[in-house]
Amino acid sequence: MIVLENLGMSFGERWLFKNVNLQINQGDRIGLVGKNGTGKTTLLKLIAGELEPTEGQIHRSSNIEIHRQEQIHDSDMLAGELLKITSDSQELPQKERLRRSLLNSLGFKEADLKKHLRSFSGGEVTRLALVKAVLEQPDVLLLDEPTNHMDLKGINYLRNLVKYQKTLVAVSHDRSFLREVCNKIWEINAERIWVFSGNFDSYLKQRSRIVKEQQRNMSQWSKEAERLQKIIDMYMKRGTEKAIKQAKSKQKMLNTVKTRIQNLHTINEESTEKLRFSPPLRSGYVNLSVEHLCFSELLKDVNFKIHRGEKVALVGENGVGKTTLLRILSGNIKPSKGSFFWGHNVRYSFISQTMDFHDPKKSIIETLWQKVPAWPDYEVRKWAGRFGFPGDEVFKSITDLSGGERKMLALACTLLENSNFLLLDEPTNHLDLNRIQALEKALKDFNGTILMVSHDRELIESVCSRILLMRQGKVFDIESLSEYLNLQESHTPRESTSQRNQFERRRKLSNELKKLREHLAQCEAIEKKLTREIERINKEKHENAYNYVKLTELTQLQQELEDKVIETLEHMEATKKRIAQLEAMF
């Protein structure tokens, strides 16, 4: 269908990618990933024919229809004009039914078609652009962050919908979307496009294996280069004619090895350190108590409590008041009625969607220095480097930062506040996959309390032990995200009642704690067994010191077992941390 031949794209002297030779076939559902700024959206524009490549060509089959999810700029246009159906009379009823279904599933009504686009929020306009893209029913559908600004139900519907699109290329950082929709992953990295067959889980496994193999090859070639250089130095030191001749011969071998090292294509890994929260101050048992809270027409008698160590996700459809509630709790706006109380020793931090900074004209280093005025210059710069601001980038103004960079700066500031309660509003927005995974691990390891609004299903299921549903101006405890996604409009869950929910949560925590302790014991047994096997192999290697073939086999087996030991130890460490978090809740 579409062939990319020797494709290359640059802006000025900076190459996004080059020498790309790939093919998009019918039935390919490709997830396009990569760090922010690597050229994912640019590649979509190239495929759609909206940009011309710096070098190479794109061949498209004749009569192929390609549709790219649009960025809508005409705010005076009516929604009905945007979604106007131009099919012939036979297809018209079917297209109208599809349009009604799409609008209803993404939170719109038929009456919305008569509204101007300027009356919709940015997220609503994005969803309308998606309706238009799907209505076109093209041969190839190109999507750019289609899950942005959607609630969990909308994302769930979108995932089910695009499964019926035979061929698509989607830029996305939503791991659930990539896992459930895509059958191939393309990653833009180091000016190349790396191709992985299978879904997101398969991509992670293949990528890990390739990175390990590349690191092993790089290590072997580097050691060989070092060995040859020592031999050359030794021959040159002797200075005899024969020695110099030998040195020249080895120099040719060394040049060949260096060329191989230079031409070795590798996936660039993040060099930044893992995100870690400092051990927080221990708070009282009840961290937050909300009583009969009301605000305008959005919040009507909201009641709930959050206890020390709980990690709570607040879910609900767009526009029901989730962000408003967080803004009330953070002191940015006042409630109409009711009250809320922070518990003993609770120190909270709030990271908003808009990531508002007190003075956006300040530089990165000035903003961080306000948090830790006693720190010397080099310590602040080192801290900034951990969040993707190396060298002179610390002098960039906040106004010049991208959405992802502003989010990382907000996290850098939050981690310096030593808070024990985090209020997070869409914390993964604007972050690439590596940053999302790093943040997820940091939140899982955090020993404090979290109240989080997020549309990232995987983040919620990985981090949170409790789900609150906001609906019809109230807040309800629910068992799981699945319960929310399957909830019918006519059904209302039971409102949160503190005593019953507290008993249920303690029972669940107790069961989880028991399972974790059993799992930890199993891991310890596995680690001991692997260690004994490594000791046996070491002994066998000593006995076969002069048997090269046997020695190579044993060394490879030992390396595999050592990798398993490291993996088991890391898993044990994570399990111990989770056990400590649960024990702190009792």
XYZ file of C-alpha atoms in Angstrom:
586
model
C 0.000 0.000 0.000
C 2.637 2.532 1.109
C 6.409 2.164 0.619
C 9.001 4.420 2.274
C 12.148 4.327 0.114
C 15.455 5.745 1.456
C 13.349 8.257 3.362
C 15.076 11.005 5.305
C 13.849 14.151 7.037
C 15.843 16.969 8.554
C 15.232 20.474 9.844
C 18.355 22.504 9.253
C 21.355 20.442 10.316
C 19.312 18.187 12.609
C 18.202 14.863 11.156
C 15.061 13.262 12.576
C 15.607 10.036 10.621
C 17.323 8.905 7.419
C 17.806 5.857 5.170
C 14.357 4.567 6.122
C 13.127 1.663 3.976
C 9.787 0.399 5.273
C 6.397 -0.719 4.054
C 2.833 -0.277 5.336
C 0.699 -3.208 4.225
C -3.036 -3.755 4.417
C -3.899 -4.979 7.916
C -0.931 -3.269 9.602
C -1.982 -1.420 12.764
C 1.226 0.368 13.651
C 1.923 2.103 16.948
C 4.476 4.883 16.430
C 6.513 5.637 19.569
C 9.638 7.563 20.520
C 10.819 10.374 22.741
C 9.243 13.812 22.385
C 10.725 15.694 19.439
C 11.982 12.661 17.475
C 9.656 13.275 14.508
C 6.567 11.120 15.048
C 4.028 13.741 13.926
C 6.365 14.732 11.070
C 6.358 11.125 9.823
C 2.534 11.099 9.813
C 2.536 14.309 7.739
C 5.011 12.773 5.298
C 2.864 9.648 4.886
C -0.223 11.835 4.361
C 1.598 13.880 1.691
C 1.423 17.127 3.687
C 5.216 17.467 3.808
C 7.980 16.651 1.325
C 10.913 14.567 2.622
C 14.447 15.939 2.629
C 15.535 12.834 0.752
C 13.978 9.638 -0.580
C 10.434 8.946 -1.738
C 7.056 7.662 -0.579
C 5.169 5.415 -3.001
C 1.418 5.051 -2.518
C -0.844 2.557 -4.258
C -3.259 4.057 -6.768
C -6.788 4.851 -5.525
C -5.631 4.624 -1.881
C -7.368 7.010 0.524
C -5.302 8.266 3.467
C -6.861 10.355 6.230
C -4.889 12.051 9.014
C -6.569 13.159 12.233
C -6.825 16.921 11.767
C -5.933 19.845 14.005
C -9.038 22.073 13.698
C -8.315 25.821 13.540
C -11.545 27.299 12.090
C -13.409 28.136 15.302
C -16.330 29.751 13.388
C -17.235 26.474 11.699
C -20.275 24.558 12.938
C -19.677 21.044 14.229
C -22.257 19.841 11.694
C -20.194 21.343 8.845
C -17.076 19.558 10.111
C -18.945 16.242 10.229
C -20.952 16.723 7.035
C -21.633 13.406 5.297
C -20.913 13.459 1.543
C -21.697 9.813 0.704
C -24.135 8.788 -2.024
C -27.793 8.137 -1.163
C -27.286 4.394 -0.625
C -24.568 4.846 2.034
C -26.146 7.900 3.682
C -28.345 6.090 6.295
C -25.453 3.843 7.322
C -23.088 6.810 7.674
C -25.673 8.766 9.689
C -26.101 5.822 12.090
C -22.326 5.579 12.441
C -22.091 9.327 13.142
C -24.801 9.148 15.835
C -23.052 6.175 17.444
C -19.658 7.915 17.395
C -21.007 11.184 18.805
C -22.934 9.422 21.577
C -19.999 7.207 22.565
C -17.598 10.155 22.734
C -19.964 12.268 24.872
C -21.795 14.375 22.254
C -25.453 14.872 21.351
C -27.073 15.531 17.978
C -27.828 19.081 19.181
C -24.051 19.724 19.441
C -23.864 19.659 15.634
C -25.492 23.109 15.603
C -22.799 24.646 17.842
C -19.738 26.576 16.678
C -16.397 24.877 17.317
C -15.307 27.800 19.497
C -17.937 26.747 22.060
C -16.175 23.411 22.626
C -13.137 22.749 24.794
C -9.818 21.727 23.224
C -10.458 18.122 24.193
C -13.942 18.160 22.664
C -12.593 19.551 19.381
C -9.987 16.760 19.338
C -12.762 14.192 19.770
C -14.806 15.783 16.957
C -11.748 15.520 14.681
C -11.587 11.807 15.539
C -15.270 11.367 14.620
C -14.540 13.004 11.259
C -11.503 10.757 10.673
C -13.408 7.545 11.387
C -16.461 8.664 9.364
C -14.258 8.962 6.275
C -13.537 5.189 6.526
C -10.215 5.600 4.675
C -7.890 2.812 3.514
C -5.238 4.121 5.919
C -6.066 6.100 9.058
C -3.337 8.232 10.677
C -3.902 9.184 14.330
C -1.834 11.566 16.483
C -2.287 11.003 20.234
C -5.967 10.036 19.769
C -6.554 9.343 23.484
C -5.493 12.827 24.641
C -8.275 14.751 26.439
C -10.515 11.672 26.609
C -12.000 10.093 29.689
C -11.573 6.367 30.308
C -14.913 5.444 28.741
C -14.126 7.417 25.603
C -10.708 5.756 25.338
C -12.278 2.338 25.846
C -14.761 3.005 23.044
C -12.031 4.360 20.747
C -9.918 1.224 21.295
C -12.853 -0.973 20.305
C -13.702 1.238 17.348
C -10.273 1.371 15.680
C -9.889 -2.404 15.955
C -12.234 -2.499 12.943
C -9.952 -0.150 10.965
C -7.888 -2.520 8.826
C -4.840 -0.280 8.434
C -3.678 2.545 10.689
C -0.616 4.318 12.031
C -1.103 5.852 15.479
C 1.241 8.025 17.512
C 0.389 7.188 21.113
C 1.832 7.054 24.618
C -1.203 5.137 25.909
C 0.135 1.673 26.694
C -3.303 0.037 26.889
C -4.153 1.447 23.454
C -0.862 0.196 21.984
C -1.333 -3.208 23.603
C -4.923 -3.803 22.517
C -4.983 -2.138 19.082
C -1.550 -2.450 17.449
C 0.083 -5.446 15.794
C 3.370 -3.653 15.042
C 5.431 -1.011 16.824
C 7.741 1.458 15.078
C 10.151 3.354 17.340
C 11.993 6.442 16.143
C 15.343 6.379 17.898
C 18.887 7.482 17.007
C 17.829 8.772 13.546
C 16.430 5.365 12.618
C 13.030 3.682 12.698
C 13.191 0.352 14.516
C 10.478 -2.158 13.630
C 8.999 -4.638 16.137
C 6.324 -7.178 15.255
C 3.529 -7.914 17.711
C 1.784 -5.745 20.302
C 3.244 -3.496 22.986
C 4.230 -6.333 25.346
C 6.063 -8.104 22.521
C 7.784 -4.807 21.641
C 9.075 -4.372 25.199
C 10.533 -7.909 25.245
C 12.142 -7.613 21.802
C 13.527 -4.176 22.593
C 15.036 -5.338 25.882
C 16.675 -8.296 24.141
C 18.082 -6.094 21.347
C 19.447 -3.509 23.804
C 21.189 -6.223 25.852
C 22.664 -7.742 22.691
C 23.857 -4.333 21.493
C 25.448 -3.575 24.855
C 27.139 -6.992 24.839
C 28.485 -6.444 21.301
C 29.677 -2.949 22.172
C 31.425 -4.261 25.279
C 33.125 -7.077 23.325
C 34.333 -4.790 20.521
C 35.535 -2.171 23.042
C 37.505 -4.827 24.947
C 38.983 -6.078 21.676
C 40.004 -2.524 20.733
C 41.595 -2.065 24.158
C 43.475 -5.411 23.818
C 44.807 -4.530 20.356
C 45.912 -1.075 21.528
C 47.927 -2.631 24.378
C 49.630 -5.017 21.930
C 50.438 -2.135 19.561
C 51.914 -0.093 22.444
C 54.002 -3.099 23.508
C 55.425 -3.629 19.976
C 56.116 0.085 19.497
C 57.928 0.176 22.833
C 60.305 -2.554 21.653
C 61.172 -0.452 18.599
C 62.694 -3.237 16.488
C 61.892 -3.466 12.784
C 60.006 -6.738 13.272
C 58.049 -5.318 16.222
C 57.085 -2.175 14.279
C 55.899 -4.369 11.394
C 53.748 -6.353 13.832
C 52.414 -3.107 15.300
C 51.311 -1.866 11.852
C 49.536 -5.161 11.216
C 47.682 -4.896 14.533
C 46.881 -1.239 13.795
C 44.972 -2.324 10.654
C 42.996 -4.773 12.811
C 42.327 -2.026 15.366
C 41.079 0.359 12.642
C 38.672 -2.339 11.436
C 37.350 -2.825 14.994
C 36.915 0.936 15.483
C 35.010 1.172 12.192
C 32.692 -1.607 13.368
C 32.119 0.225 16.654
C 31.291 3.477 14.805
C 28.904 1.683 12.439
C 27.192 -0.287 15.180
C 23.567 0.901 15.223
C 22.223 1.070 18.750
C 18.998 2.090 20.442
C 19.705 5.139 22.588
C 18.602 4.606 26.164
C 17.578 7.327 28.623
C 20.651 8.482 30.537
C 18.699 10.208 33.295
C 18.496 8.653 36.761
C 15.355 7.007 38.087
C 12.775 9.295 39.678
C 12.662 8.843 43.442
C 10.622 10.536 46.147
C 12.375 11.212 49.452
C 11.008 9.291 52.472
C 8.090 11.502 53.577
C 7.173 12.654 57.059
C 4.799 10.168 58.725
C 1.286 11.596 58.893
C -1.750 10.747 61.011
C -4.070 7.873 60.056
C -6.747 10.050 58.394
C -5.009 12.207 55.760
C -8.015 13.909 54.188
C -11.655 14.246 55.200
C -14.188 15.789 52.776
C -17.645 16.581 54.131
C -20.717 17.785 52.197
C -18.581 19.652 49.662
C -20.448 21.623 46.973
C -19.355 23.846 44.100
C -21.633 25.533 41.565
C -23.637 22.914 39.620
C -20.719 20.460 39.468
C -20.223 19.173 43.016
C -23.272 18.285 45.095
C -22.604 16.898 48.570
C -19.220 15.192 48.087
C -18.143 13.012 51.031
C -15.111 10.732 51.410
C -12.021 10.064 53.538
C -8.501 9.082 52.491
C -6.179 7.321 54.924
C -2.391 7.243 55.270
C -0.686 5.263 52.502
C -3.748 4.955 50.256
C -3.229 5.543 46.544
C -6.560 6.629 45.150
C -7.677 7.199 41.545
C -10.547 9.628 40.953
C -12.339 8.686 37.721
C -15.394 9.897 35.849
C -16.471 11.343 32.541
C -15.042 14.604 31.217
C -16.637 17.690 32.743
C -18.018 16.088 35.927
C -15.711 18.118 38.206
C -12.627 15.977 38.924
C -10.152 18.782 38.268
C -12.413 21.245 40.110
C -12.290 19.031 43.218
C -8.469 18.881 43.103
C -8.298 22.655 42.704
C -10.543 23.093 45.753
C -8.393 20.711 47.818
C -5.220 22.525 46.733
C -6.671 25.891 47.804
C -6.910 27.377 44.302
C -10.685 27.864 44.465
C -13.188 27.943 47.342
C -16.165 25.582 47.670
C -19.735 26.934 47.685
C -20.620 24.787 50.704
C -19.142 22.107 52.912
C -15.615 21.642 54.164
C -12.483 19.529 53.971
C -9.760 18.881 56.540
C -6.151 17.822 56.099
C -4.906 15.370 58.724
C -2.081 15.624 61.241
C 1.381 16.227 59.681
C 0.007 16.136 56.119
C 2.075 18.106 53.590
C 0.518 18.085 50.126
C 1.773 19.027 46.662
C -0.420 19.639 43.622
C 0.624 19.067 39.997
C -2.066 20.480 37.729
C -2.771 19.744 34.062
C -1.774 23.285 33.123
C 1.378 23.137 35.312
C 1.073 26.732 36.424
C 4.299 28.246 37.767
C 4.389 31.323 40.007
C 6.697 33.190 37.627
C 6.908 31.586 34.143
C 9.539 34.136 33.056
C 12.052 32.597 35.445
C 14.604 30.046 34.231
C 14.624 26.376 35.182
C 17.521 26.812 37.606
C 15.898 29.859 39.273
C 12.630 27.952 39.726
C 14.394 24.994 41.343
C 16.584 27.238 43.485
C 13.466 28.738 45.076
C 12.716 25.274 46.501
C 16.240 24.692 47.871
C 17.933 28.103 48.330
C 20.714 26.564 50.454
C 21.903 24.251 47.670
C 25.072 25.213 45.742
C 24.880 25.822 41.986
C 26.328 22.437 40.962
C 23.804 20.489 43.103
C 20.819 22.320 41.537
C 22.232 21.710 38.033
C 22.793 18.046 38.831
C 19.177 17.750 40.037
C 17.914 19.461 36.856
C 19.948 17.004 34.762
C 18.078 14.078 36.316
C 14.868 15.437 34.770
C 16.195 16.001 31.261
C 17.750 19.488 31.592
C 21.511 18.981 31.135
C 24.174 21.684 30.787
C 23.055 25.135 29.721
C 19.437 24.010 29.268
C 18.903 24.988 32.926
C 18.919 28.620 31.774
C 15.881 28.147 29.500
C 12.817 30.168 30.480
C 9.696 28.249 31.558
C 7.784 30.015 28.769
C 10.080 28.313 26.221
C 9.467 24.783 27.524
C 7.310 22.180 25.802
C 4.406 20.521 27.630
C 6.552 17.485 28.459
C 9.403 19.661 29.734
C 7.035 21.696 31.938
C 5.665 18.445 33.384
C 9.190 17.214 34.188
C 10.058 20.559 35.843
C 6.856 20.340 37.923
C 7.888 16.840 39.039
C 11.415 18.074 39.841
C 9.956 20.804 42.061
C 7.494 18.410 43.737
C 10.193 15.895 44.623
C 12.079 18.685 46.418
C 9.081 19.561 48.609
C 9.228 16.289 50.585
C 5.420 16.023 50.544
C 3.570 13.028 51.960
C 0.338 13.602 49.986
C 0.298 14.086 46.203
C -2.613 15.635 44.289
C -2.019 14.742 40.642
C -4.136 15.897 37.694
C -3.344 13.851 34.546
C 0.324 13.322 35.540
C 1.249 11.439 32.331
C 0.020 14.129 29.906
C 2.811 15.318 27.547
C 5.240 12.609 28.731
C 6.858 10.060 26.426
C 6.774 6.328 27.223
C 10.115 6.230 29.046
C 9.081 9.081 31.331
C 5.641 7.556 31.941
C 7.202 4.255 33.003
C 9.732 6.059 35.242
C 6.933 8.095 36.866
C 4.797 4.976 37.352
C 7.621 3.203 39.187
C 8.287 6.287 41.355
C 4.595 6.524 42.332
C 4.455 2.792 43.119
C 7.506 3.167 45.391
C 6.233 6.376 47.030
C 5.561 5.776 50.734
C 2.987 8.538 51.081
C -0.628 9.053 49.963
C -1.928 9.875 46.471
C -5.174 11.249 45.048
C -4.862 11.150 41.270
C -6.998 12.017 38.250
C -5.800 10.113 35.186
C -7.052 8.614 31.917
C -4.061 6.242 31.833
C -5.664 2.899 32.676
C -2.360 1.084 33.102
C -1.036 3.732 35.503
C -4.193 3.503 37.630
C -4.206 -0.299 37.747
C -0.487 -0.424 38.536
C -0.361 2.299 41.213
C -3.782 2.684 42.828
C -5.390 0.428 45.423
C -8.698 2.321 45.564
C -11.020 3.818 42.922
C -13.387 6.735 43.534
C -16.008 7.470 40.877
C -17.339 11.007 40.483
C -20.858 11.013 39.078
C -23.912 13.267 39.287
C -22.052 15.627 41.615
C -21.143 12.944 44.174
C -18.284 10.533 44.850
C -18.671 6.758 45.117
C -16.302 3.922 45.999
C -16.171 1.260 43.273
C -14.386 -2.089 43.111
C -12.402 -1.601 39.895
C -12.066 0.306 36.639
C -13.973 -2.486 34.912
C -16.988 -1.717 37.109
C -16.876 1.918 35.972
C -16.433 1.051 32.291
C -19.362 -1.393 32.423
C -21.581 0.922 34.458
C -24.825 1.851 32.694
C -26.069 5.439 32.694
C -29.216 4.427 34.588
C -27.329 2.642 37.375
C -25.922 4.535 40.322
C -23.366 2.868 42.627
C -23.638 3.127 46.379
C -22.249 6.314 47.850
C -19.046 6.043 49.858
C -19.797 5.131 53.484
C -16.724 5.371 55.618
C -17.111 2.435 58.037
C -18.099 -0.207 55.478
C -15.451 0.928 53.012
C -12.789 1.032 55.701
C -13.510 -2.584 56.631
C -13.490 -3.677 52.976
C -10.210 -1.869 52.289
C -8.535 -3.419 55.324
C -9.706 -6.871 54.246
C -8.321 -6.360 50.738
C -5.042 -4.983 52.055
C -4.698 -7.923 54.435
C -5.256 -10.404 51.602
C -2.782 -8.584 49.356
C -0.218 -8.521 52.173
C -0.565 -12.267 52.695
C -0.095 -12.998 48.981
C 2.933 -10.698 48.769
C 4.646 -12.383 51.730
C 4.055 -15.811 50.164
C 5.390 -14.533 46.833
C 8.474 -13.054 48.539
C 9.231 -16.440 50.145
C 8.985 -18.108 46.711
C 11.349 -15.527 45.202
C 13.885 -16.069 47.990
C 13.805 -19.824 47.320
C 14.326 -19.223 43.570
C 17.254 -16.875 44.253
C 18.958 -19.460 46.490
C 18.476 -22.195 43.869
C 19.935 -20.002 41.105
C 22.919 -19.046 43.296
C 23.695 -22.719 43.980
C 23.527 -23.456 40.247
C 25.960 -20.588 39.487
C 28.371 -21.957 42.097
C 28.167 -25.394 40.431
C 28.898 -23.878 37.007
C 31.898 -21.966 38.394
C 33.311 -25.243 39.672
C 32.675 -26.923 36.318
C 34.361 -24.031 34.480
C 37.459 -24.516 36.589
C 37.494 -28.206 35.661
C 37.146 -27.397 31.932
C 39.574 -24.490 31.827
C 41.273 -25.804 28.660
C 38.111 -26.947 26.852
C 37.204 -23.811 24.867
C 33.865 -25.066 23.513
C 32.649 -26.315 26.905
C 33.923 -23.177 28.620
C 31.979 -20.956 26.164
C 28.763 -22.918 26.793
C 29.175 -22.697 30.562
C 29.964 -18.953 30.439
C 26.811 -18.267 28.406
C 24.702 -20.358 30.783
C 26.220 -18.561 33.784
C 25.406 -15.158 32.268
C 21.783 -16.193 31.718
C 21.479 -17.392 35.308
C 23.107 -14.214 36.664
C 20.589 -12.130 34.655
C 17.782 -14.156 36.275
C 19.277 -13.602 39.742
C 19.414 -9.820 39.172
C 15.841 -9.828 37.869
C 14.681 -11.882 40.887
C 16.487 -9.594 43.358
C 14.931 -6.487 41.759
C 11.501 -8.130 41.951
C 12.112 -9.023 45.625
C 13.104 -5.414 46.370
C 9.899 -4.097 44.764
C 7.835 -6.673 46.694
C 9.487 -5.678 49.995
C 8.697 -2.007 49.318
C 5.061 -2.815 48.598
C 4.855 -4.903 51.802
C 6.287 -1.969 53.780
C 3.709 0.384 52.220
C 0.827 -1.923 53.123
C 2.093 -2.472 56.670
C 2.203 1.321 57.131
C -1.537 1.495 56.385
C -2.494 -0.596 59.414
